[in-house]
Coordinates of C-alpha atoms (C1' of nucleotides) and ligand atoms in Angstrom, one line a residue:
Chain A
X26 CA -5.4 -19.0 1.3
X27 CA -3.6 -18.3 4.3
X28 CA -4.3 -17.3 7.5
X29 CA -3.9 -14.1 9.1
X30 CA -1.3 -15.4 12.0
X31 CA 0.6 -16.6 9.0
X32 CA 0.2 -13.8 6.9
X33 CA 1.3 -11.4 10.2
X34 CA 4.1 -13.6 10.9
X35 CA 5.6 -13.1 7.0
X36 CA 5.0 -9.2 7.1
X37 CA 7.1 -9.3 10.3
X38 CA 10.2 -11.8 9.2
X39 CA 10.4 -9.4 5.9
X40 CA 10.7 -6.3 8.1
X41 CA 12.8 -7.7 10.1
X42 CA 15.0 -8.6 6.7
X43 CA 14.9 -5.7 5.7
X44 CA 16.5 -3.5 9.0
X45 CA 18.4 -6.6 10.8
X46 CA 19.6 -8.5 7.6
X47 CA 19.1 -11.9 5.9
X48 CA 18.6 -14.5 8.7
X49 CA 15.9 -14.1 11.4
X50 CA 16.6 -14.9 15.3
X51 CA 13.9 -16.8 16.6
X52 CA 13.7 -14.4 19.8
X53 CA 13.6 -11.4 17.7
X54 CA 10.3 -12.7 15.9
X55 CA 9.0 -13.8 19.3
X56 CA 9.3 -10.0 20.4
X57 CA 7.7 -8.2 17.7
X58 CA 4.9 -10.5 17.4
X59 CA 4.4 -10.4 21.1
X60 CA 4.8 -14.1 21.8
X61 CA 6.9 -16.5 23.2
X62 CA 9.7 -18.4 21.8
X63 CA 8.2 -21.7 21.4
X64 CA 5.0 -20.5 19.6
X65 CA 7.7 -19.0 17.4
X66 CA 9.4 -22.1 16.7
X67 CA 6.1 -24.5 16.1
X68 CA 4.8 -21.7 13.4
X69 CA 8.1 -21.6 11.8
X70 CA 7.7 -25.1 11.1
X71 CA 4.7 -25.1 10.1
X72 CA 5.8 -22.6 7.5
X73 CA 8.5 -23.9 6.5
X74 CA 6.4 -27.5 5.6
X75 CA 4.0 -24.6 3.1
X76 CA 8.0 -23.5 1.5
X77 CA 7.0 -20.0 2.9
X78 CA 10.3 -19.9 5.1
X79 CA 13.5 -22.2 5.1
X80 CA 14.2 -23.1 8.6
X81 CA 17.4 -24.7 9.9
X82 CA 16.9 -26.2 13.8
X83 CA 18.6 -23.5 15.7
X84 CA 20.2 -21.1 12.5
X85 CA 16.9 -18.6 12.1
X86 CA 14.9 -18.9 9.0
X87 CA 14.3 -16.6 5.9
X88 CA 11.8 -16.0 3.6
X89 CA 11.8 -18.2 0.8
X90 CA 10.9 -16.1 -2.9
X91 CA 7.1 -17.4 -2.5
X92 CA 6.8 -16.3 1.4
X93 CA 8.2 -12.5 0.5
X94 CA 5.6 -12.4 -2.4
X95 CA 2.8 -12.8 0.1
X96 CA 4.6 -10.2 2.6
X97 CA 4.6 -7.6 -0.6
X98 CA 1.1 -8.2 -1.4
X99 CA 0.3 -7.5 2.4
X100 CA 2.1 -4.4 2.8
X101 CA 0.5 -3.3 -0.6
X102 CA -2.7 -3.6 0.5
X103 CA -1.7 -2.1 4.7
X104 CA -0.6 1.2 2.4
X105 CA -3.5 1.5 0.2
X106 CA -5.6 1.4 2.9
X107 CA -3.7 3.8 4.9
X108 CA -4.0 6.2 2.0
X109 CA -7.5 5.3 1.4
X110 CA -8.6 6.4 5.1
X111 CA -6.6 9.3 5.1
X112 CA -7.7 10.5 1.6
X113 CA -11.1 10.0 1.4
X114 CA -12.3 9.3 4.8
X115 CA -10.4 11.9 6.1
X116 CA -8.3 10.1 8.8
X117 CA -5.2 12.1 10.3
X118 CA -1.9 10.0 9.3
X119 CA -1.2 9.1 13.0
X120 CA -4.8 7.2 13.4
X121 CA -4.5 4.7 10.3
X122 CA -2.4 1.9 11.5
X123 CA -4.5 -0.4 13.7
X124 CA -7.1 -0.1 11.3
X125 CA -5.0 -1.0 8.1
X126 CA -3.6 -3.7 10.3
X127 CA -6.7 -5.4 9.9
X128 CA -7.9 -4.3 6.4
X129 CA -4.5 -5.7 4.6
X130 CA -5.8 -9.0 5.4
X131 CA -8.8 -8.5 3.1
X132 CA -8.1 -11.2 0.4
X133 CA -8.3 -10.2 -3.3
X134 CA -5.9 -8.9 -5.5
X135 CA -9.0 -7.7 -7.5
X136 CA -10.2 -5.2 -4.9
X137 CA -6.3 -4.1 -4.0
X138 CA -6.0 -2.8 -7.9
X139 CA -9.4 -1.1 -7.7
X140 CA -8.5 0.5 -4.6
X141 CA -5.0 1.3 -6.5
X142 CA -6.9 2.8 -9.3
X143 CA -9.5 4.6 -7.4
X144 CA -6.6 6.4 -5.3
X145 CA -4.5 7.8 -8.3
X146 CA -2.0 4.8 -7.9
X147 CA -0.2 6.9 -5.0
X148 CA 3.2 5.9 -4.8
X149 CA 3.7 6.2 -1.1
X150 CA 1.7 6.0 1.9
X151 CA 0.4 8.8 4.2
X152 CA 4.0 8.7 6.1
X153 CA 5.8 8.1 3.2
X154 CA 6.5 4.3 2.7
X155 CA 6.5 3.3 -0.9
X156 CA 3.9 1.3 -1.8
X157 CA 5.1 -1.9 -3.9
X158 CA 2.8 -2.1 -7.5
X159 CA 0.8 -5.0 -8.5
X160 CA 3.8 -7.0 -9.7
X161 CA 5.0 -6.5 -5.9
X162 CA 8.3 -4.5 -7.1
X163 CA 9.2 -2.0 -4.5
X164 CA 11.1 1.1 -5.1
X165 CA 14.4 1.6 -3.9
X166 CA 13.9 4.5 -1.8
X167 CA 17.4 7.1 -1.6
X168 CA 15.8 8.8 1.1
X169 CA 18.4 9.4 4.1
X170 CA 18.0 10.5 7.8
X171 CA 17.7 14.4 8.1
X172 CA 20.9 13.5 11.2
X173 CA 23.2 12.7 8.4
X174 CA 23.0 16.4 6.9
X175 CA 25.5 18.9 6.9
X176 CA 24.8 22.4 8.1
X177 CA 23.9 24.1 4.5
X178 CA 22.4 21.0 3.1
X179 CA 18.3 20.9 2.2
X180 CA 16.1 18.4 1.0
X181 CA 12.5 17.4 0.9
X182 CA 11.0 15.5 4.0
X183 CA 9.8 12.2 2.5
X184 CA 9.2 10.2 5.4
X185 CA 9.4 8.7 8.7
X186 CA 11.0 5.7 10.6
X187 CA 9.2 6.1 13.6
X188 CA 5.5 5.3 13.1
X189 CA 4.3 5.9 17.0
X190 CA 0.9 8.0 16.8
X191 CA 2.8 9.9 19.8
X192 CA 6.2 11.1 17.1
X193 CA 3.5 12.1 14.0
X194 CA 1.7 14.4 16.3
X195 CA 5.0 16.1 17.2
X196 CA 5.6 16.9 13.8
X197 CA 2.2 18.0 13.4
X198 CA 2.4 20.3 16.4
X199 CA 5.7 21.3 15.3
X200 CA 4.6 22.3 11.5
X201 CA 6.4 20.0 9.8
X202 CA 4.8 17.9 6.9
X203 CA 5.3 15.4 3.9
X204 CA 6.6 17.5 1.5
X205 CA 8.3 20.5 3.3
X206 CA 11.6 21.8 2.1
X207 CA 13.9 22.1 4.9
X208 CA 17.2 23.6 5.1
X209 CA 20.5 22.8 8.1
X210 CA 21.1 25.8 9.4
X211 CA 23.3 24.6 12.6
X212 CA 23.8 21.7 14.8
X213 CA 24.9 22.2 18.0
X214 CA 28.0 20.4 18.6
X215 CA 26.9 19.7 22.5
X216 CA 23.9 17.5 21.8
X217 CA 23.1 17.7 18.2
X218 CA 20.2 19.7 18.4
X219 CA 19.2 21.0 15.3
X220 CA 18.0 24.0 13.7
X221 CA 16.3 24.1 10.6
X222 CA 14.3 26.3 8.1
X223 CA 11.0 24.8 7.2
X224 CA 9.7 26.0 3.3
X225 CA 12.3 28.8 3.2
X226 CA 10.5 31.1 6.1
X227 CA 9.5 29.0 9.5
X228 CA 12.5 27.9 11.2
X229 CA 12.4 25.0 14.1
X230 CA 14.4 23.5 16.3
X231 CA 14.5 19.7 16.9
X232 CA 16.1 17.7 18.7
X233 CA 18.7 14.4 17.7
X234 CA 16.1 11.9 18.1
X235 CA 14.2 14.0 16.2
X236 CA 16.0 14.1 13.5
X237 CA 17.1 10.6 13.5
X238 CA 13.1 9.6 12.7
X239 CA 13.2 12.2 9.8
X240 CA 13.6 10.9 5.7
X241 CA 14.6 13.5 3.6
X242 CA 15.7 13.2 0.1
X243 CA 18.5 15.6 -1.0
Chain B
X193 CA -14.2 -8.4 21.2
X194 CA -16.3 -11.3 19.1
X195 CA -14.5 -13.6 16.5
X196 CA -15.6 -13.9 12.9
X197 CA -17.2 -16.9 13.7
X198 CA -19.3 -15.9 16.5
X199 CA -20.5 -12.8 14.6
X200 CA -21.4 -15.2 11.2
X201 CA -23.1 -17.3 13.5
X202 CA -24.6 -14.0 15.1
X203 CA -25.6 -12.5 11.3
X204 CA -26.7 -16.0 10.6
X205 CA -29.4 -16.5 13.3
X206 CA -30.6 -13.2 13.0
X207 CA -31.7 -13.8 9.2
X208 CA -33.3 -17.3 10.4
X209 CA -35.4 -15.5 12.9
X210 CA -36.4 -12.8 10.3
X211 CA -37.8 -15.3 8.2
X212 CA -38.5 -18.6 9.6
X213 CA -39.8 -16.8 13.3
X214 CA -38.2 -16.2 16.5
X215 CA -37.1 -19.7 17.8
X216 CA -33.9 -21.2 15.6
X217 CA -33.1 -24.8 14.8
X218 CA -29.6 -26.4 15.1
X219 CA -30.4 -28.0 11.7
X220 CA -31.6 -25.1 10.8
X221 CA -28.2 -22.8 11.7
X222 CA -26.0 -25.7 10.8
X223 CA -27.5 -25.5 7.4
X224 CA -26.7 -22.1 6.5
X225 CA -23.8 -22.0 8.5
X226 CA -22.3 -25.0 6.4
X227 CA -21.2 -27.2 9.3
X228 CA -23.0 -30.2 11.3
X229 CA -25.0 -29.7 14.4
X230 CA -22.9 -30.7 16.8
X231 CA -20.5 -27.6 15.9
X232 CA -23.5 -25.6 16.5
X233 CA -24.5 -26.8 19.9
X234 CA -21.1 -26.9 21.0
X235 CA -20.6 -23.3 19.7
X236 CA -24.0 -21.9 21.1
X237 CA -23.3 -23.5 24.4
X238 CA -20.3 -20.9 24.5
X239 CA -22.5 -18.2 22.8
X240 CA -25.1 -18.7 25.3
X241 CA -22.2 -18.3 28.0
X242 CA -21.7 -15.0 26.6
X243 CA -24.9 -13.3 26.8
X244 CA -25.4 -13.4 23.1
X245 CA -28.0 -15.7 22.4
X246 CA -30.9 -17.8 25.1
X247 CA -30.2 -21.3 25.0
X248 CA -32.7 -24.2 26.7
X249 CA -31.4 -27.9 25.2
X250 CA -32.9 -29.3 22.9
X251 CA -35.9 -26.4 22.4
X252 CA -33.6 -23.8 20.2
X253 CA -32.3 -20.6 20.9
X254 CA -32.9 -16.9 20.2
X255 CA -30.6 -13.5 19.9
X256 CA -30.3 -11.5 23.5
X257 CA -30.3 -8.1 23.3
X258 CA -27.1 -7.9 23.0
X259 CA -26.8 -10.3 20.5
X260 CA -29.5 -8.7 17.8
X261 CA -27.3 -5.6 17.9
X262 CA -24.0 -7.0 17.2
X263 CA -26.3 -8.7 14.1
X264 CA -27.1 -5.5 13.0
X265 CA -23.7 -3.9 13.4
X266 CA -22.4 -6.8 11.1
X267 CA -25.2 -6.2 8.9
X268 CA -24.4 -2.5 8.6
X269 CA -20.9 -2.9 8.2
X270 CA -21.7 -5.3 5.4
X271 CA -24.2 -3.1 3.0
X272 CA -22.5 -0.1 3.5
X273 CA -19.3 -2.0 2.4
X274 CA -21.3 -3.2 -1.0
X275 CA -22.3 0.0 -1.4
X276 CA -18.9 1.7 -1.5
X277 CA -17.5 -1.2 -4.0
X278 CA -19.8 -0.6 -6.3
X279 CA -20.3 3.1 -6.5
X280 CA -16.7 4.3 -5.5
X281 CA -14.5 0.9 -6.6
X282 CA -17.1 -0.1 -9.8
X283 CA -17.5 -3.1 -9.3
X284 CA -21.0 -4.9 -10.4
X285 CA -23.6 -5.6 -8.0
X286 CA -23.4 -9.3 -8.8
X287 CA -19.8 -9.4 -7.8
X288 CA -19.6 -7.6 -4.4
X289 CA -20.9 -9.8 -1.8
X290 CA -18.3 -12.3 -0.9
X291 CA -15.7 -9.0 -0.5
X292 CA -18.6 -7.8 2.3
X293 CA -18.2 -11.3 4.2
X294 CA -15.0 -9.9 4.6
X295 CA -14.8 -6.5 5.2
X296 CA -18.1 -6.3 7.2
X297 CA -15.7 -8.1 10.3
X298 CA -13.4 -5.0 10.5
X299 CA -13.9 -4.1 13.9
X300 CA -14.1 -0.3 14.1
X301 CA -17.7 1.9 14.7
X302 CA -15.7 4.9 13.4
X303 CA -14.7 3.5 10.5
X304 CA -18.2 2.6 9.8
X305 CA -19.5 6.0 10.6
X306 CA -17.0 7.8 8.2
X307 CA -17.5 5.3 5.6
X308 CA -21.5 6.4 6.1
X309 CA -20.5 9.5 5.6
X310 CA -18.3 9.1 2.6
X311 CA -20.9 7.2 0.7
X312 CA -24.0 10.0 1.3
X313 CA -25.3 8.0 4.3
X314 CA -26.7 5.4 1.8
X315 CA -30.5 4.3 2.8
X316 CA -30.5 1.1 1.0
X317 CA -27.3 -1.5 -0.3
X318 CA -27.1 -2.4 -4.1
X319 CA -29.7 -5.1 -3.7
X320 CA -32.2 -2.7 -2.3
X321 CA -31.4 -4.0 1.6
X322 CA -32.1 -1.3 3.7
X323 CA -28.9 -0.2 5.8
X324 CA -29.6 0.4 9.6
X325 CA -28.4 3.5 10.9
X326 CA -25.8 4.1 13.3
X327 CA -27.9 3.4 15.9
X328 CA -29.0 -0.1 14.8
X329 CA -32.6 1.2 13.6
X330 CA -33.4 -0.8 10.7
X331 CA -36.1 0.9 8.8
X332 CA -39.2 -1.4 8.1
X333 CA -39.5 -2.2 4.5
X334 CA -43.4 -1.7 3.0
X335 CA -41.9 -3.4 0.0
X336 CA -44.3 -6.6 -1.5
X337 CA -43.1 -9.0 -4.2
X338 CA -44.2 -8.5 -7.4
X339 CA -45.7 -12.1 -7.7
X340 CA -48.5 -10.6 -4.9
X341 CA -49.4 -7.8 -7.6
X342 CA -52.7 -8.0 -9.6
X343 CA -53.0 -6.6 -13.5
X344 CA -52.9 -3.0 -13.6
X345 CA -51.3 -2.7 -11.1
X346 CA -47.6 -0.6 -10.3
X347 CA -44.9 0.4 -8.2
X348 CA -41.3 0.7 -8.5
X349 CA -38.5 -1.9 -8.2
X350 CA -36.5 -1.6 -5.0
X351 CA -35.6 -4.9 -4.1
X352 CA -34.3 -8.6 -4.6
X353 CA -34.8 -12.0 -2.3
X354 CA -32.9 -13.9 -4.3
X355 CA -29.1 -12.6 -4.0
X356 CA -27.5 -15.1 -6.6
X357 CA -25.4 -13.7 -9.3
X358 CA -27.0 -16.3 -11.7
X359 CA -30.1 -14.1 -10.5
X360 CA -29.0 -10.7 -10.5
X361 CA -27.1 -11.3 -13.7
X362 CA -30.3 -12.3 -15.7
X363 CA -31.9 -9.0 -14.4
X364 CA -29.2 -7.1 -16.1
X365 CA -29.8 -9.1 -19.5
X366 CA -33.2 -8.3 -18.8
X367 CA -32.8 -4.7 -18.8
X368 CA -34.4 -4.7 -15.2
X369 CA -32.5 -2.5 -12.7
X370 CA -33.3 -1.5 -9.4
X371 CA -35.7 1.7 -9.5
X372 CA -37.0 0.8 -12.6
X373 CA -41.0 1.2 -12.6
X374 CA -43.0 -1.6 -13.7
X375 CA -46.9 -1.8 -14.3
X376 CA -48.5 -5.5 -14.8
X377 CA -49.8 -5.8 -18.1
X378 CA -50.9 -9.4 -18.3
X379 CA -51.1 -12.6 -16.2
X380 CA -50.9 -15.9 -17.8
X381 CA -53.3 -18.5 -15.4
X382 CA -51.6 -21.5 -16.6
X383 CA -47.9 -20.6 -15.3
X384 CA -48.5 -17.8 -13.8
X385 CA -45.9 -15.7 -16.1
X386 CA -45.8 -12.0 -15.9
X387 CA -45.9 -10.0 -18.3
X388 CA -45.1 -6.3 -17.4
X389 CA -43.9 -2.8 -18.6
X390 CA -41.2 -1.2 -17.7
X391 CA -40.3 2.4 -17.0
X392 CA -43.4 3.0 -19.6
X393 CA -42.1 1.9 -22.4
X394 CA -40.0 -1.3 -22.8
X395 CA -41.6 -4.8 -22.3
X396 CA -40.7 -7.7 -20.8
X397 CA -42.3 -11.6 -19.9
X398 CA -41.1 -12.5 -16.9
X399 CA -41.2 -16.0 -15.1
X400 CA -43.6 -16.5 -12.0
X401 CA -39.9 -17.5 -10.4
X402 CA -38.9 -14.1 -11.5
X403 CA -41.8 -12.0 -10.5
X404 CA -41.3 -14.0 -6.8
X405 CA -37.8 -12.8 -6.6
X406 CA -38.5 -9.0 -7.2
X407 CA -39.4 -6.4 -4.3
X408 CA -41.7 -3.7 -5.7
X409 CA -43.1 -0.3 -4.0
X410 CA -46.3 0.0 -4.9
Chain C
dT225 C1' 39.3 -25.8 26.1
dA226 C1' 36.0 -25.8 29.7
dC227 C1' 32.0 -23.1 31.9
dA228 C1' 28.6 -20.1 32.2
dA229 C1' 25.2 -17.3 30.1
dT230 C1' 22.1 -16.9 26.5
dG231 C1' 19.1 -18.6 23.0
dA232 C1' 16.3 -22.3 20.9
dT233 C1' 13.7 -26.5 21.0
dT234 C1' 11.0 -30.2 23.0
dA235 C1' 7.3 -31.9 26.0
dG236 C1' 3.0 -31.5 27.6
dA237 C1' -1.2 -28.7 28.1
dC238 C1' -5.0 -25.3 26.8
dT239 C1' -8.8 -23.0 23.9
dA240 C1' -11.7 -22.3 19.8
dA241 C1' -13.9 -24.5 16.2
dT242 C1' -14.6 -28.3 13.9
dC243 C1' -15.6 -33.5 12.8
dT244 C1' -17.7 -38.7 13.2
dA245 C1' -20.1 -42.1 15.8
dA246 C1' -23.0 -43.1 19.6
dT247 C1' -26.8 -41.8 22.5
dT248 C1' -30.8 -39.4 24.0
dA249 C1' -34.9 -36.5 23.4
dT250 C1' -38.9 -35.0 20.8
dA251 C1' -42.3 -35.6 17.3
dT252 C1' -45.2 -38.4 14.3
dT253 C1' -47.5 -42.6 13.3
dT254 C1' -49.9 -46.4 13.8
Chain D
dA274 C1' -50.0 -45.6 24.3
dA275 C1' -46.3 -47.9 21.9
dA276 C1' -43.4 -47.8 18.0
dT277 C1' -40.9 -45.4 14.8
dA278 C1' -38.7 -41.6 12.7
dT279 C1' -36.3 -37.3 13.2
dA280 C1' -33.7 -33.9 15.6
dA281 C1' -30.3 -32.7 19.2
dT282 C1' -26.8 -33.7 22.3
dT283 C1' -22.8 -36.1 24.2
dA284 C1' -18.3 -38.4 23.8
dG285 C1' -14.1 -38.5 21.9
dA286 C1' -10.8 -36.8 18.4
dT287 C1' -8.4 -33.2 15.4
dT288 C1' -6.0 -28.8 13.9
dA289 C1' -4.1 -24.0 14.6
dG290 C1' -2.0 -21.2 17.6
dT291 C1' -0.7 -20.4 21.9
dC292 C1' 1.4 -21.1 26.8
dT293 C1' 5.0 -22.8 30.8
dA294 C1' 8.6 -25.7 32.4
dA295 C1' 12.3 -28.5 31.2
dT296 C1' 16.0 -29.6 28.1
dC297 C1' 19.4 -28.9 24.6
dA298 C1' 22.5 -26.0 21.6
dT299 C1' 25.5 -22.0 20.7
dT300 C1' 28.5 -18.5 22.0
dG301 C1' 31.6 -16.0 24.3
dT302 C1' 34.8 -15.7 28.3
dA303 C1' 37.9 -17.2 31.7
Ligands
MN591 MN1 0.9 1.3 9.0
MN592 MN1 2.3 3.7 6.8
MN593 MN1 -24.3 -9.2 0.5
MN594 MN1 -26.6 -6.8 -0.3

DNA sequence: TACAATGATTAGACTAATCTAATTATATTT
DNA sequence: AAATATAATTAGATTAGTCTAATCATTGTA
C-alpha cells in the first residue's frame, strides 16, 4: 500500500492542517519530520504524482480528500494502540507514544476493528484525543484550554495538548487525571498562576503554562 | 537497530538451518526469501559485515551468535503475536499469520514481555510452534509426525508442518483440532491412508499427505 | 520600486535493496 | 582428466529516501 515514510509524512501535513491552517510550508514539514528541505520537496512530489497531496512549485501543498483518508486511518490505529497498551498491558499514558508510532503502521483495517471491538470502542485515547471510527469521521471536540476559564468556572479535564512524557508525569505527580472535576478558584493577576480545586476537596496550584496544556470541557 | 529486511532474512536462514542443516544456500535463501541470488549475496555480504551471519564466497553462510538470537527474538515476537490475535482479537488460526509478519518487527523487548504476560506466558503458538522464552530458550519439541506411527498406537495432536490455510482449513472440516487425541486404527498398505480415532469416539480416514502434516505426542 | 533576507527548488551524490546479463567457481558426467 | 551442467558472484542499473551546496523565488523593508 504505502510506505511508512509516506504514511508519516501524511499524519504530519494533516496535523499541521489542523493547528497552522490549510496550506503547508515546506520548512514547517521539513522540521517536524526532522529533515531537510529538499527531501521535503522530492517526497512532496512524489506524492503529489499518487494524488495524495496537491502541490504548487513554491505555494505549500495540502492534503487531497484521498491523502487525509489515509492520515485518519493512521491516527485511528496510533490511538487504539495507545489505549490498547495502556488498558491491557498496563502501560502508564506517558510511555505509549514511540511504541504506537510504530504499531499504527500495521496494515489492515481488519485487525484495527478487532482491536476497536476488543477495547469497548473507546472514544478517546489515554490522553484524551478522539479516536476517529471506522468511517474515519472524527468528533468535533468543544474541549477548551483550562487558561481561558474564569475564576468560578469548572469543568471536566478531557485532555492535553502537550504530549511530552516530561508534562504527563507532572500531572501525575501533581494528582491530576482524565476525568477530574476542577474548579477556578483565583488567578493571580501577576503571572497567571492558578489555583484550582481538584474533585471538590484537593486544591493545586499550577502554573500558566500549565494550564495552557490543560482541555477541559465546561 | 536491524531493518525488516535483514531480520526476514535473519528469520529466514534460521528455518533453513533447522531443517535442511547448518550450512545455507543462496538458491536456497533466495528461494524462500522470494528474490534472485544476487540480492542475497549482495545483502549477506552487508549481513556478514555486521556480525550477523559467517560468510566464505561461494561455500554458504551460517547465523553468528548474534544472529541466531535476533532469529529467535523475531520468532518470539511472531507466535506470541498469533497467539494474542486469536485468543484475545478472535481471529482463526488460518487467518493470523501474515498480521505476525507484521507485527513480529515491532521493535520493543518490553512490549514483548508484557504481551507474554498478558496472554498467560503462552508455551506453544496456534499451530503448536513452541514460543521461546524471554531468554531465547526454545524448548525441544519430542513431537513425531503421525505418518511415523504404527497401528495401535496414540498420542495427542500438538502440531502442524504444513502452515497453509488450504491445510489448516481442511483440519477444521475434519473436525481435527490441536489437542485432540488420536489412536491409529488401521493402515491401508497400498496408499498408505490412515485411518484413526479421535478423542475416543469420532472417526476419521485421513490421507498419508495428511498424516505427514500432523505433529503428535505420543 | 529596488534590495536584502528568508524560503523553496534544483543539481548532484549517497545508501539499502533490488534487478538482468555476464562471468566465474563448483560439482557431475563422461 | 576434460567437458558439461549447475550454482554463485560480479558488473552495472534502478528506486525510495535522504543529504549538501548552489540557485531561484517570494516577501517585506528601505
Ligand atoms: Mn501518541
Ligand atoms: Mn495519544
Ligand atoms: Mn506464522
Ligand atoms: Mn504459527
Amino acid at each position: 500500500m504505502h510506505s511508512f515514510t509516506e504514511e508519516n509524512y501524511l499524519k504530519a501535513i494533516y496535523k499541521l492542517q489542523e493547528t497552522n491552517g490549510e496550506v503547508v510550508a515546506t520548512s514547517a514539514l521539513a522540521q517536524v519530520m526532522g529533515v531537510h528541505a529538499p527531501s521535503v520537496t522530492d517526497m512532496l512530489k512524489r506524492m503529489a504524482g499518487k494524488k495524495l497531496v496537491t502541490y504548487q512549485k513554491s505555494k505549500g501543498f495540502k492534503l487531497t480528500e484521498k491523502g487525509k483518508q489515509v492520515a485518519v486511518g493512521i491516527i485511528r490505529n496510533h490511538r487504539l494502540w495507545e489505549v490498547f497498551l495502556v488498558d491491557k498491558l498496563g502501560y502508564k499514558w506517558d510511555e505509549v507514544h514511540d511504541l504506537a508510532e510504530q504499531l499504527e503502521h500495521i496494515h489492515s483495517e481488519d485487525l484495527t476493528n478487532k482491536l476497536d471491538k476488543f477495547l469497548g470502542f473507546p472514544k478517546a485515547d489515554p490522553h484524551g484525543d478522539p479516536i476517529p471510527d471506522a468511517n474515519g469521521v472524527l468528533p468535533k471536540s468543544k474541549a477548551v484550554l483550562l487558561s481561558s476559564l474564569k475564576v468560578g468556572e469548572q469543568g471536566t479535564f478531557t485532555g492535553v495538548t502537550d504530549h511530552t512524557p516530561a508534562f504527563l508525569n507532572y500531572l501525575d505527580k501533581a494528582g491530576i487525571s482524565l476525568g477530574n472535576t476542577l474548579k477556578v478558584k483565583a488567578i493571580e493577576e501577576f503571572d497567571q498562576t492558578y489555583t484550582i480545586q481538584l474533585n471538590d476537596k484537593k486544591g493545586a496550584v499550577i502554573s500558566h503554562k500549565v494550564a495552557n496544556s490543560l482541555l477541559v470541557n465546561k
